[in-house]
Short mmCIF file of C-alpha atoms in Angstrom, two decimals:
data_model
loop_
_atom_site.label_atom_id
_atom_site.label_comp_id
_atom_site.label_asym_id
_atom_site.label_seq_id
_atom_site.Cartn_x
_atom_site.Cartn_y
_atom_site.Cartn_z
CA UNK A 1 -0.01 0.02 0.01
CA UNK A 2 1.32 3.41 -0.95
CA UNK A 3 1.79 5.84 1.86
CA UNK A 4 0.23 9.30 1.41
CA UNK A 5 3.75 10.53 2.24
CA UNK A 6 5.11 8.83 -0.84
CA UNK A 7 2.69 10.70 -3.01
CA UNK A 8 3.75 13.95 -1.47
CA UNK A 9 7.42 13.05 -2.03
CA UNK A 10 6.59 12.14 -5.67
CA UNK A 11 4.82 15.49 -6.06
CA UNK A 12 7.74 17.33 -4.74
CA UNK A 13 10.08 15.53 -7.14
CA UNK A 14 7.87 16.21 -10.10
CA UNK A 15 7.60 19.89 -9.23
CA UNK A 16 11.42 20.15 -8.85
CA UNK A 17 11.98 18.39 -12.12
CA UNK A 18 9.53 20.69 -13.91
CA UNK A 19 11.22 23.66 -12.36
CA UNK A 20 14.65 22.30 -13.45
CA UNK A 21 13.40 22.02 -17.09
CA UNK A 22 12.03 25.51 -17.05
CA UNK A 23 15.16 27.12 -15.51
CA UNK A 24 17.44 25.16 -17.92
CA UNK A 25 15.45 26.61 -20.76
CA UNK A 26 15.59 30.09 -19.25
CA UNK A 27 19.41 29.86 -19.23
CA UNK A 28 19.47 28.56 -22.77
CA UNK A 29 17.22 31.46 -24.03
CA UNK A 30 19.22 34.03 -22.04
CA UNK A 31 22.44 32.91 -23.67
CA UNK A 32 20.87 32.81 -27.12
CA UNK A 33 19.44 36.35 -26.55
CA UNK A 34 23.07 37.55 -26.15
CA UNK A 35 24.59 35.57 -28.99
CA UNK A 36 21.76 36.25 -31.42
CA UNK A 37 20.99 39.71 -30.01
CA UNK A 38 17.40 38.45 -29.86
CA UNK A 39 15.30 40.90 -27.85
CA UNK A 40 12.10 38.94 -28.06
CA UNK A 41 13.82 35.89 -26.51
CA UNK A 42 15.26 38.22 -23.76
CA UNK A 43 11.74 39.56 -23.13
CA UNK A 44 10.40 35.97 -22.89
CA UNK A 45 12.97 35.02 -20.20
CA UNK A 46 12.14 38.13 -18.20
CA UNK A 47 8.38 37.49 -18.49
CA UNK A 48 8.71 33.76 -17.54
CA UNK A 49 10.57 34.51 -14.37
CA UNK A 50 7.22 34.79 -12.63
CA UNK A 51 6.63 31.09 -13.45
CA UNK A 52 9.97 30.28 -11.83
CA UNK A 53 8.95 32.20 -8.72
CA UNK A 54 5.69 30.36 -8.58
CA UNK A 55 7.51 27.02 -8.63
CA UNK A 56 9.81 28.36 -5.86
CA UNK A 57 6.96 29.26 -3.61
CA UNK A 58 5.03 26.03 -4.34
CA UNK A 59 7.95 23.84 -3.60
CA UNK A 60 8.72 25.66 -0.35
CA UNK A 61 5.08 25.07 0.68
CA UNK A 62 5.30 21.34 -0.19
CA UNK A 63 8.50 21.01 1.95
CA UNK A 64 6.99 22.91 4.83
CA UNK A 65 3.94 20.60 4.81
CA UNK A 66 6.15 17.51 4.52
CA UNK A 67 8.22 18.59 7.54
CA UNK A 68 5.24 19.56 9.62
CA UNK A 69 2.95 16.64 8.86
CA UNK A 70 5.24 13.67 8.08
CA UNK A 71 8.41 14.18 10.19
CA UNK A 72 10.61 12.65 7.34
CA UNK A 73 13.64 10.66 8.40
CA UNK A 74 16.83 9.26 6.83
CA UNK A 75 16.83 9.42 2.98
CA UNK A 76 13.43 11.18 3.02
CA UNK A 77 14.69 13.84 5.40
CA UNK A 78 17.82 14.50 3.31
CA UNK A 79 15.74 14.74 0.22
CA UNK A 80 13.30 17.27 1.70
CA UNK A 81 16.19 19.34 3.22
CA UNK A 82 18.04 19.35 0.01
CA UNK A 83 14.92 19.96 -2.10
CA UNK A 84 14.55 23.29 -0.27
CA UNK A 85 18.20 24.24 -1.05
CA UNK A 86 18.09 23.05 -4.61
CA UNK A 87 14.84 25.07 -5.03
CA UNK A 88 16.64 28.19 -3.82
CA UNK A 89 19.50 27.60 -6.25
CA UNK A 90 17.15 27.06 -9.14
CA UNK A 91 15.31 30.26 -8.27
CA UNK A 92 18.66 32.22 -8.25
CA UNK A 93 19.61 30.55 -11.56
CA UNK A 94 16.29 31.92 -12.88
CA UNK A 95 17.19 35.40 -11.61
CA UNK A 96 20.60 35.26 -13.25
CA UNK A 97 19.10 34.26 -16.58
CA UNK A 98 16.82 37.37 -16.23
CA UNK A 99 19.96 39.56 -15.53
CA UNK A 100 21.75 38.15 -18.63
CA UNK A 101 18.62 38.86 -20.66
CA UNK A 102 18.48 42.42 -19.44
CA UNK A 103 22.15 42.97 -20.35
CA UNK A 104 21.39 41.41 -23.79
CA UNK A 105 18.68 44.02 -24.37
CA UNK A 106 21.03 46.82 -23.39
CA UNK A 107 23.91 45.67 -25.62
CA UNK A 108 24.52 47.54 -28.83
CA UNK A 109 24.86 45.43 -32.02
CA UNK A 110 27.36 42.64 -31.78
CA UNK A 111 30.74 44.45 -31.17
CA UNK A 112 33.83 43.69 -33.16
CA UNK A 113 35.65 42.06 -30.26
CA UNK A 114 32.86 39.57 -29.73
CA UNK A 115 34.80 36.62 -31.24
CA UNK A 116 37.70 37.22 -28.88
CA UNK A 117 35.50 36.47 -25.79
CA UNK A 118 34.71 32.77 -26.56
CA UNK A 119 31.19 33.60 -25.23
CA UNK A 120 29.48 30.52 -26.57
CA UNK A 121 32.27 28.19 -25.38
CA UNK A 122 31.95 29.46 -21.82
CA UNK A 123 28.18 29.59 -22.06
CA UNK A 124 28.22 26.02 -23.26
CA UNK A 125 30.27 24.85 -20.29
CA UNK A 126 27.89 26.73 -17.90
CA UNK A 127 24.87 25.13 -19.45
CA UNK A 128 26.47 21.77 -19.33
CA UNK A 129 27.17 22.20 -15.65
CA UNK A 130 23.53 23.11 -14.99
CA UNK A 131 22.28 20.24 -17.15
CA UNK A 132 24.50 17.74 -15.41
CA UNK A 133 23.57 19.02 -11.97
CA UNK A 134 19.86 18.54 -12.91
CA UNK A 135 20.53 15.09 -14.39
CA UNK A 136 22.52 14.07 -11.28
CA UNK A 137 19.58 15.13 -9.15
CA UNK A 138 17.02 13.31 -11.32
CA UNK A 139 19.17 10.15 -11.58
CA UNK A 140 20.48 10.29 -8.00
CA UNK A 141 23.96 10.16 -9.55
CA UNK A 142 26.65 11.18 -7.09
CA UNK A 143 29.52 10.56 -9.62
CA UNK A 144 27.98 13.03 -12.21
CA UNK A 145 27.44 15.46 -9.25
CA UNK A 146 31.20 15.25 -8.47
CA UNK A 147 32.05 15.91 -12.13
CA UNK A 148 30.05 19.14 -11.95
CA UNK A 149 32.26 20.27 -9.02
CA UNK A 150 35.35 19.63 -11.11
CA UNK A 151 33.99 21.65 -13.97
CA UNK A 152 33.56 24.77 -11.81
CA UNK A 153 37.31 25.31 -11.57
CA UNK A 154 37.56 25.21 -15.32
CA UNK A 155 34.66 27.64 -15.67
CA UNK A 156 36.23 30.07 -13.11
CA UNK A 157 39.56 29.97 -15.07
CA UNK A 158 37.80 30.58 -18.38
CA UNK A 159 35.85 33.55 -16.89
CA UNK A 160 39.08 34.92 -15.35
CA UNK A 161 40.92 34.76 -18.69
CA UNK A 162 38.01 36.44 -20.54
CA UNK A 163 37.90 39.18 -17.85
CA UNK A 164 41.64 39.91 -18.63
CA UNK A 165 40.84 39.98 -22.34
CA UNK A 166 38.01 42.46 -21.72
CA UNK A 167 40.35 44.70 -19.76
CA UNK A 168 42.74 44.67 -22.72
CA UNK A 169 39.83 45.38 -25.08
CA UNK A 170 38.79 48.33 -22.97
CA UNK A 171 42.35 49.72 -22.94
CA UNK A 172 42.64 49.40 -26.77
CA UNK A 173 39.69 51.77 -27.50
CA UNK A 174 37.56 53.74 -25.06
CA UNK A 175 34.51 53.21 -27.28
CA UNK A 176 34.81 49.59 -26.22
CA UNK A 177 34.37 50.41 -22.50
CA UNK A 178 30.54 50.41 -22.34
CA UNK A 179 29.90 47.19 -24.30
CA UNK A 180 32.85 45.52 -22.65
CA UNK A 181 31.58 46.34 -19.22
CA UNK A 182 28.20 44.80 -20.12
CA UNK A 183 29.97 41.69 -21.26
CA UNK A 184 32.07 41.70 -18.12
CA UNK A 185 28.84 41.59 -16.09
CA UNK A 186 27.44 38.85 -18.29
CA UNK A 187 30.51 36.73 -17.65
CA UNK A 188 30.19 37.33 -13.93
CA UNK A 189 26.60 36.00 -14.12
CA UNK A 190 27.77 32.91 -16.09
CA UNK A 191 30.33 32.31 -13.34
CA UNK A 192 27.65 32.57 -10.71
CA UNK A 193 25.41 30.24 -12.67
CA UNK A 194 28.31 27.72 -12.35
CA UNK A 195 28.39 28.24 -8.63
CA UNK A 196 24.69 27.42 -8.35
CA UNK A 197 25.10 24.32 -10.48
CA UNK A 198 27.86 23.35 -8.09
CA UNK A 199 25.59 23.95 -5.03
CA UNK A 200 22.94 21.80 -6.56
CA UNK A 201 25.48 19.04 -7.16
CA UNK A 202 26.64 19.17 -3.59
CA UNK A 203 23.08 18.71 -2.43
CA UNK A 204 22.64 15.64 -4.81
CA UNK A 205 25.79 14.25 -3.26
CA UNK A 206 24.31 14.82 0.25
CA UNK A 207 21.04 13.15 -0.67
CA UNK A 208 22.74 10.05 -2.11
CA UNK A 209 25.83 9.65 0.17
CA UNK A 210 24.56 11.44 3.35
CA UNK A 211 27.88 13.40 3.46
CA UNK A 212 28.38 17.12 2.94
CA UNK A 213 31.17 18.04 0.48
CA UNK A 214 30.30 21.75 0.54
CA UNK A 215 33.38 22.97 2.33
CA UNK A 216 36.07 20.30 2.74
CA UNK A 217 35.95 16.85 4.14
CA UNK A 218 33.39 16.83 7.00
CA UNK A 219 35.80 15.04 9.33
CA UNK A 220 38.38 17.68 8.85
CA UNK A 221 35.88 20.43 9.37
CA UNK A 222 34.82 19.19 12.76
CA UNK A 223 38.32 18.06 14.00
CA UNK A 224 38.43 21.42 15.88
CA UNK A 225 37.99 20.44 19.56
CA UNK A 226 36.54 23.89 20.66
CA UNK A 227 33.82 23.63 17.99
CA UNK A 228 32.82 20.17 18.97
CA UNK A 229 32.55 20.94 22.64
CA UNK A 230 30.29 23.87 21.93
CA UNK A 231 27.81 21.72 20.15
CA UNK B 1 -24.16 22.18 4.45
CA UNK B 2 -24.28 19.09 2.23
CA UNK B 3 -20.80 17.74 2.99
CA UNK B 4 -21.19 18.01 6.80
CA UNK B 5 -21.75 14.59 8.36
CA UNK B 6 -21.64 15.28 12.06
CA UNK B 7 -22.79 18.58 13.53
CA UNK B 8 -22.73 19.54 17.21
CA UNK B 9 -24.02 22.83 18.56
CA UNK B 10 -23.27 24.02 22.07
CA UNK B 11 -22.69 20.48 23.26
CA UNK B 12 -21.98 20.12 26.90
CA UNK B 13 -21.55 16.85 28.72
CA UNK B 14 -21.53 16.19 32.46
CA UNK B 15 -20.80 13.21 34.54
CA UNK B 16 -22.41 14.01 37.88
CA UNK B 17 -20.93 17.38 38.83
CA UNK B 18 -17.94 17.06 36.49
CA UNK B 19 -18.26 18.93 33.20
CA UNK B 20 -16.42 16.91 30.45
CA UNK B 21 -17.36 18.96 27.51
CA UNK B 22 -18.22 22.72 27.42
CA UNK B 23 -20.26 24.20 24.58
CA UNK B 24 -18.63 22.33 21.76
CA UNK B 25 -19.81 23.42 18.37
CA UNK B 26 -18.20 21.55 15.44
CA UNK B 27 -18.95 20.49 11.85
CA UNK B 28 -17.22 17.27 10.87
CA UNK B 29 -17.06 16.75 7.02
CA UNK B 30 -18.08 13.55 5.30
CA UNK B 31 -15.35 11.25 3.87
CA UNK B 32 -12.61 13.11 5.72
CA UNK B 33 -10.38 12.06 8.55
CA UNK B 34 -10.70 14.32 11.58
CA UNK B 35 -8.20 13.99 14.40
CA UNK B 36 -9.04 15.01 17.92
CA UNK B 37 -6.05 15.98 19.98
CA UNK B 38 -5.43 17.40 23.47
CA UNK B 39 -3.94 16.58 26.74
CA UNK B 40 -5.38 13.80 28.98
CA UNK B 41 -8.72 14.73 30.51
CA UNK B 42 -9.52 17.36 27.86
CA UNK B 43 -12.73 15.68 26.72
CA UNK B 44 -11.45 13.89 23.55
CA UNK B 45 -12.92 10.43 24.40
CA UNK B 46 -16.03 11.94 25.95
CA UNK B 47 -16.71 13.77 22.73
CA UNK B 48 -16.15 10.65 20.63
CA UNK B 49 -18.40 8.56 22.79
CA UNK B 50 -21.14 11.17 22.60
CA UNK B 51 -21.28 10.60 18.86
CA UNK B 52 -22.68 7.09 19.20
CA UNK B 53 -24.31 7.48 22.59
CA UNK B 54 -21.82 5.28 24.34
CA UNK B 55 -21.95 7.67 27.37
CA UNK B 56 -25.68 7.01 27.98
CA UNK B 57 -25.18 4.40 30.57
CA UNK B 58 -22.30 6.18 32.33
CA UNK B 59 -23.12 7.14 35.87
CA UNK B 60 -24.56 10.69 36.16
CA UNK B 61 -24.40 11.36 32.40
CA UNK B 62 -26.18 14.46 31.29
CA UNK B 63 -25.92 16.41 28.10
CA UNK B 64 -27.02 19.69 26.72
CA UNK B 65 -26.97 21.04 23.20
CA UNK B 66 -27.38 19.25 19.88
CA UNK B 67 -25.68 16.37 18.11
CA UNK B 68 -26.81 15.74 14.55
CA UNK B 69 -25.65 13.12 12.11
CA UNK B 70 -26.82 13.62 8.59
CA UNK B 71 -29.14 16.27 9.97
CA UNK B 72 -30.81 13.89 12.41
CA UNK B 73 -30.76 14.66 16.16
CA UNK B 74 -29.26 11.44 17.55
CA UNK B 75 -30.44 12.27 21.11
CA UNK B 76 -34.05 12.41 19.97
CA UNK B 77 -36.38 10.16 21.96
CA UNK B 78 -37.33 8.28 18.75
CA UNK B 79 -33.79 7.26 17.95
CA UNK B 80 -32.99 3.51 18.11
CA UNK B 81 -29.61 3.46 19.78
CA UNK B 82 -28.80 0.00 18.30
CA UNK B 83 -29.41 1.29 14.83
CA UNK B 84 -27.38 4.44 15.57
CA UNK B 85 -24.35 2.24 16.53
CA UNK B 86 -24.82 0.37 13.23
CA UNK B 87 -24.40 3.67 11.54
CA UNK B 88 -21.54 4.86 13.79
CA UNK B 89 -19.05 2.07 14.48
CA UNK B 90 -16.25 2.30 17.04
CA UNK B 91 -12.80 0.92 17.45
CA UNK B 92 -11.05 1.15 20.82
CA UNK B 93 -7.42 1.44 21.99
CA UNK B 94 -7.14 -2.23 22.79
CA UNK B 95 -8.78 -4.73 20.60
CA UNK B 96 -11.94 -6.16 22.19
CA UNK B 97 -12.55 -9.27 20.13
CA UNK B 98 -14.89 -12.01 21.39
CA UNK B 99 -13.10 -15.17 22.44
CA UNK B 100 -14.52 -16.83 19.37
CA UNK B 101 -13.36 -17.68 15.87
CA UNK B 102 -12.31 -14.96 13.46
CA UNK B 103 -15.42 -15.77 11.35
CA UNK B 104 -17.81 -15.61 14.34
CA UNK B 105 -16.46 -12.28 15.40
CA UNK B 106 -17.06 -10.92 11.87
CA UNK B 107 -20.60 -12.23 11.54
CA UNK B 108 -21.73 -11.43 15.08
CA UNK B 109 -23.17 -7.96 14.30
CA UNK B 110 -24.64 -8.91 10.82
CA UNK B 111 -26.46 -11.88 12.55
CA UNK B 112 -27.81 -9.45 15.19
CA UNK B 113 -29.14 -7.57 12.30
CA UNK B 114 -30.97 -10.59 11.05
CA UNK B 115 -28.72 -11.66 8.22
CA UNK B 116 -28.84 -15.40 8.29
CA UNK B 117 -27.99 -16.42 4.74
CA UNK B 118 -24.58 -18.11 4.75
CA UNK B 119 -23.55 -16.81 1.30
CA UNK B 120 -24.45 -13.35 2.32
CA UNK B 121 -22.50 -13.67 5.62
CA UNK B 122 -19.44 -15.04 3.68
CA UNK B 123 -19.65 -12.13 1.44
CA UNK B 124 -19.76 -9.68 4.37
CA UNK B 125 -16.76 -11.38 5.97
CA UNK B 126 -14.72 -11.05 2.68
CA UNK B 127 -15.78 -7.50 2.03
CA UNK B 128 -15.05 -6.13 5.46
CA UNK B 129 -11.73 -7.97 5.78
CA UNK B 130 -10.63 -6.69 2.35
CA UNK B 131 -11.59 -3.17 3.33
CA UNK B 132 -9.60 -3.61 6.53
CA UNK B 133 -6.60 -4.92 4.59
CA UNK B 134 -6.50 -8.16 6.51
CA UNK B 135 -8.23 -10.59 4.09
CA UNK B 136 -5.06 -12.11 2.65
CA UNK B 137 -3.68 -12.70 6.18
CA UNK B 138 -6.70 -14.38 7.63
CA UNK B 139 -8.69 -15.90 4.80
CA UNK B 140 -7.15 -19.34 5.66
CA UNK B 141 -7.54 -18.82 9.40
CA UNK B 142 -11.17 -17.98 9.62
CA UNK B 143 -11.92 -20.74 12.02
CA UNK B 144 -8.94 -19.98 14.38
CA UNK B 145 -9.59 -18.31 17.66
CA UNK B 146 -9.40 -14.56 16.98
CA UNK B 147 -7.32 -14.04 20.10
CA UNK B 148 -4.47 -16.09 18.54
CA UNK B 149 -3.85 -13.32 15.97
CA UNK B 150 -1.05 -10.80 16.48
CA UNK B 151 -1.99 -7.59 18.20
CA UNK B 152 -1.85 -5.58 14.89
CA UNK B 153 -4.03 -8.14 13.20
CA UNK B 154 -6.51 -8.15 16.10
CA UNK B 155 -6.77 -4.43 15.84
CA UNK B 156 -7.43 -4.64 12.10
CA UNK B 157 -9.95 -7.41 12.69
CA UNK B 158 -11.73 -5.05 15.10
CA UNK B 159 -11.89 -2.58 12.26
CA UNK B 160 -13.20 -5.23 9.90
CA UNK B 161 -15.81 -6.18 12.51
CA UNK B 162 -16.92 -2.55 12.78
CA UNK B 163 -17.19 -2.40 9.00
CA UNK B 164 -19.28 -5.69 8.87
CA UNK B 165 -22.52 -3.68 9.47
CA UNK B 166 -21.68 -1.02 6.76
CA UNK B 167 -21.44 1.97 8.98
CA UNK B 168 -21.25 5.59 7.68
CA UNK B 169 -19.00 6.85 10.48
CA UNK B 170 -15.99 5.21 12.13
CA UNK B 171 -14.88 6.45 15.52
CA UNK B 172 -11.47 5.35 16.61
CA UNK B 173 -10.15 5.93 20.10
CA UNK B 174 -6.31 5.62 20.12
CA UNK B 175 -6.44 2.85 17.52
CA UNK B 176 -2.72 2.41 17.24
CA UNK B 177 -1.44 3.36 20.65
CA UNK B 178 -0.85 -0.22 21.77
CA UNK B 179 0.85 -1.33 18.51
CA UNK B 180 4.36 -1.57 17.25
CA UNK B 181 5.50 0.88 14.51
CA UNK B 182 4.87 -1.49 11.61
CA UNK B 183 1.31 -2.33 12.72
CA UNK B 184 0.73 1.40 13.45
CA UNK B 185 1.79 2.25 9.99
CA UNK B 186 -0.63 -0.34 8.52
CA UNK B 187 -3.50 1.08 10.59
CA UNK B 188 -2.62 4.60 9.38
CA UNK B 189 -2.53 3.43 5.76
CA UNK B 190 -5.86 1.74 6.29
CA UNK B 191 -7.37 4.90 7.74
CA UNK B 192 -6.28 6.74 4.57
CA UNK B 193 -7.85 4.14 2.33
CA UNK B 194 -11.08 3.95 4.38
CA UNK B 195 -11.84 7.60 4.17
CA UNK B 196 -13.05 7.19 0.61
CA UNK B 197 -16.05 5.25 2.07
CA UNK B 198 -16.37 6.46 5.58
CA UNK B 199 -16.26 9.48 7.78
CA UNK B 200 -13.55 8.90 10.31
CA UNK B 201 -12.80 10.50 13.62
CA UNK B 202 -9.59 9.54 15.53
CA UNK B 203 -8.73 10.38 18.98
CA UNK B 204 -5.03 10.33 19.43
CA UNK B 205 -2.33 11.36 21.93
CA UNK B 206 0.22 11.10 19.13
CA UNK B 207 0.26 14.46 17.43
CA UNK B 208 2.59 13.18 14.70
CA UNK B 209 -0.03 10.62 13.89
CA UNK B 210 -2.71 13.22 13.79
CA UNK B 211 -0.52 15.22 11.37
CA UNK B 212 0.12 12.27 9.13
CA UNK B 213 -3.37 10.82 8.82
CA UNK B 214 -6.00 13.55 9.14
CA UNK B 215 -7.51 16.20 6.87
CA UNK B 216 -8.82 18.20 9.82
CA UNK B 217 -7.64 18.50 13.40
CA UNK B 218 -9.57 19.55 16.43
CA UNK B 219 -7.71 20.70 19.57
CA UNK B 220 -9.55 20.21 22.81
CA UNK B 221 -8.52 21.74 26.15
CA UNK B 222 -10.41 21.59 29.46
CA UNK B 223 -13.57 20.32 27.70
CA UNK B 224 -13.61 23.17 25.15
CA UNK B 225 -12.85 23.00 21.46
CA UNK B 226 -9.98 25.46 21.24
CA UNK B 227 -9.26 25.25 17.48
CA UNK B 228 -10.63 23.22 14.58
CA UNK B 229 -8.89 23.66 11.29
CA UNK B 230 -7.34 21.96 8.38
CA UNK B 231 -4.47 19.74 9.65
CA UNK B 232 -1.96 21.56 7.44
CA UNK B 233 -3.01 24.88 9.00
CA UNK B 234 -2.87 23.54 12.62
CA UNK B 235 0.59 22.11 12.18
CA UNK B 236 2.13 24.94 10.18
CA UNK B 237 0.41 28.05 11.51
CA UNK B 238 -2.17 27.51 14.26
CA UNK B 239 -4.42 30.53 15.01
CA UNK B 240 -4.54 29.93 18.78
CA UNK B 241 -1.62 30.29 21.16
CA UNK B 242 -2.78 27.28 23.27
CA UNK B 243 -2.82 25.10 20.17
CA UNK B 244 0.68 26.33 19.21
CA UNK B 245 1.95 25.62 22.73
CA UNK B 246 0.45 22.15 22.72
CA UNK B 247 1.73 21.03 19.39
CA UNK B 248 5.23 22.40 19.91
CA UNK B 249 5.42 20.70 23.36
CA UNK B 250 5.58 23.92 25.32
CA UNK B 251 2.36 23.25 27.20
CA UNK B 252 1.82 23.97 30.86
#
């Protein structure tokens, strides 16, 4: 006999997966709105953020109800705890997609230096991280989650290199400063998107393995005697 | 209201000079599970027993106010109490099976209601046991003494026995408090299944159980109905401070 609790958990998973798909598409459209200078796509992302916020609120309510009425334990407890955090990260990813779309609308026509930025290469890596984080969550795949973590360093390096290139571009011609600053902000948002994909992957690892890998190894983290005696 | 099954208006109950219930007005919805929670002596069980007139023979029992089921005043002089209890079944904290076979326990009430046909009785036994999710476990043990079943099975058999006369309402007084966690979980699943066909009231000391199983929760204190709301509301944002203190364990 299926417990009413299982139905609620399934409902939570379905809502999260739907939110994942929506947010993934928001990021895709935001990136395309920059690359294609597509204003209507940017407007669509901005408009659909309300839908992301609705999912956020709905998922929070489901989690609150699950905690209050069902007192989840073990795997169920970790899932509901992590669902709340994954939800927050997805909501932030949605906000960042909106920010990128707003920058896309403000950008003048594609500047001459665009090809030096490797925008689509970096955007592709960011999207892949988000997609893998979502797949890891859906499939309960802790190995895939770990791989997302490894990609974050690569993304950070690529964004850092591009930031240096942008500084050079600004030095070359002061007419470049305004569009280059917009691109600088867009790359910062891509880097943050990678951070949120990493956060989601850490939560997936916690759900599956019951260990936190957010900071460093949990055992090292709590080796400090004073901290232990306080708790 | 069409979906209201049980309705009480200013219900007060006394046992001699002790007032057990004080002006309780409540509307219990049909085909929903309603939990009644509150500290010991708050009137939970007195309220439940008032709904099928189990208090009538208690020493010094007096009541004021109205109790209606399907719009009918159950304390009216014309009410046949035996028929009322057919409509409103009850399950207690400890199973109270007769020291007879499983089969005889299950056909006891139908026979009292003049059902004699063996096929019909067999049909009732299978239906009520299936509804109480115990048929598969006892279909080959119908002639065994009912008291030889496990505690969890005995309690589900009590539920099956209550269902044998096709009641509309099922009153449960701490139905799982004497059971282990697995048997408790089976009873809770059963309650969830049964609400499709019955209106269920459960008295429980276990607040987590009330949260898990019920659609509505009533909090009683000192004989008064303090708060009656959807269970989600009670356990996430109760309106009354006493309710909040009780469910968070800060009471007293």
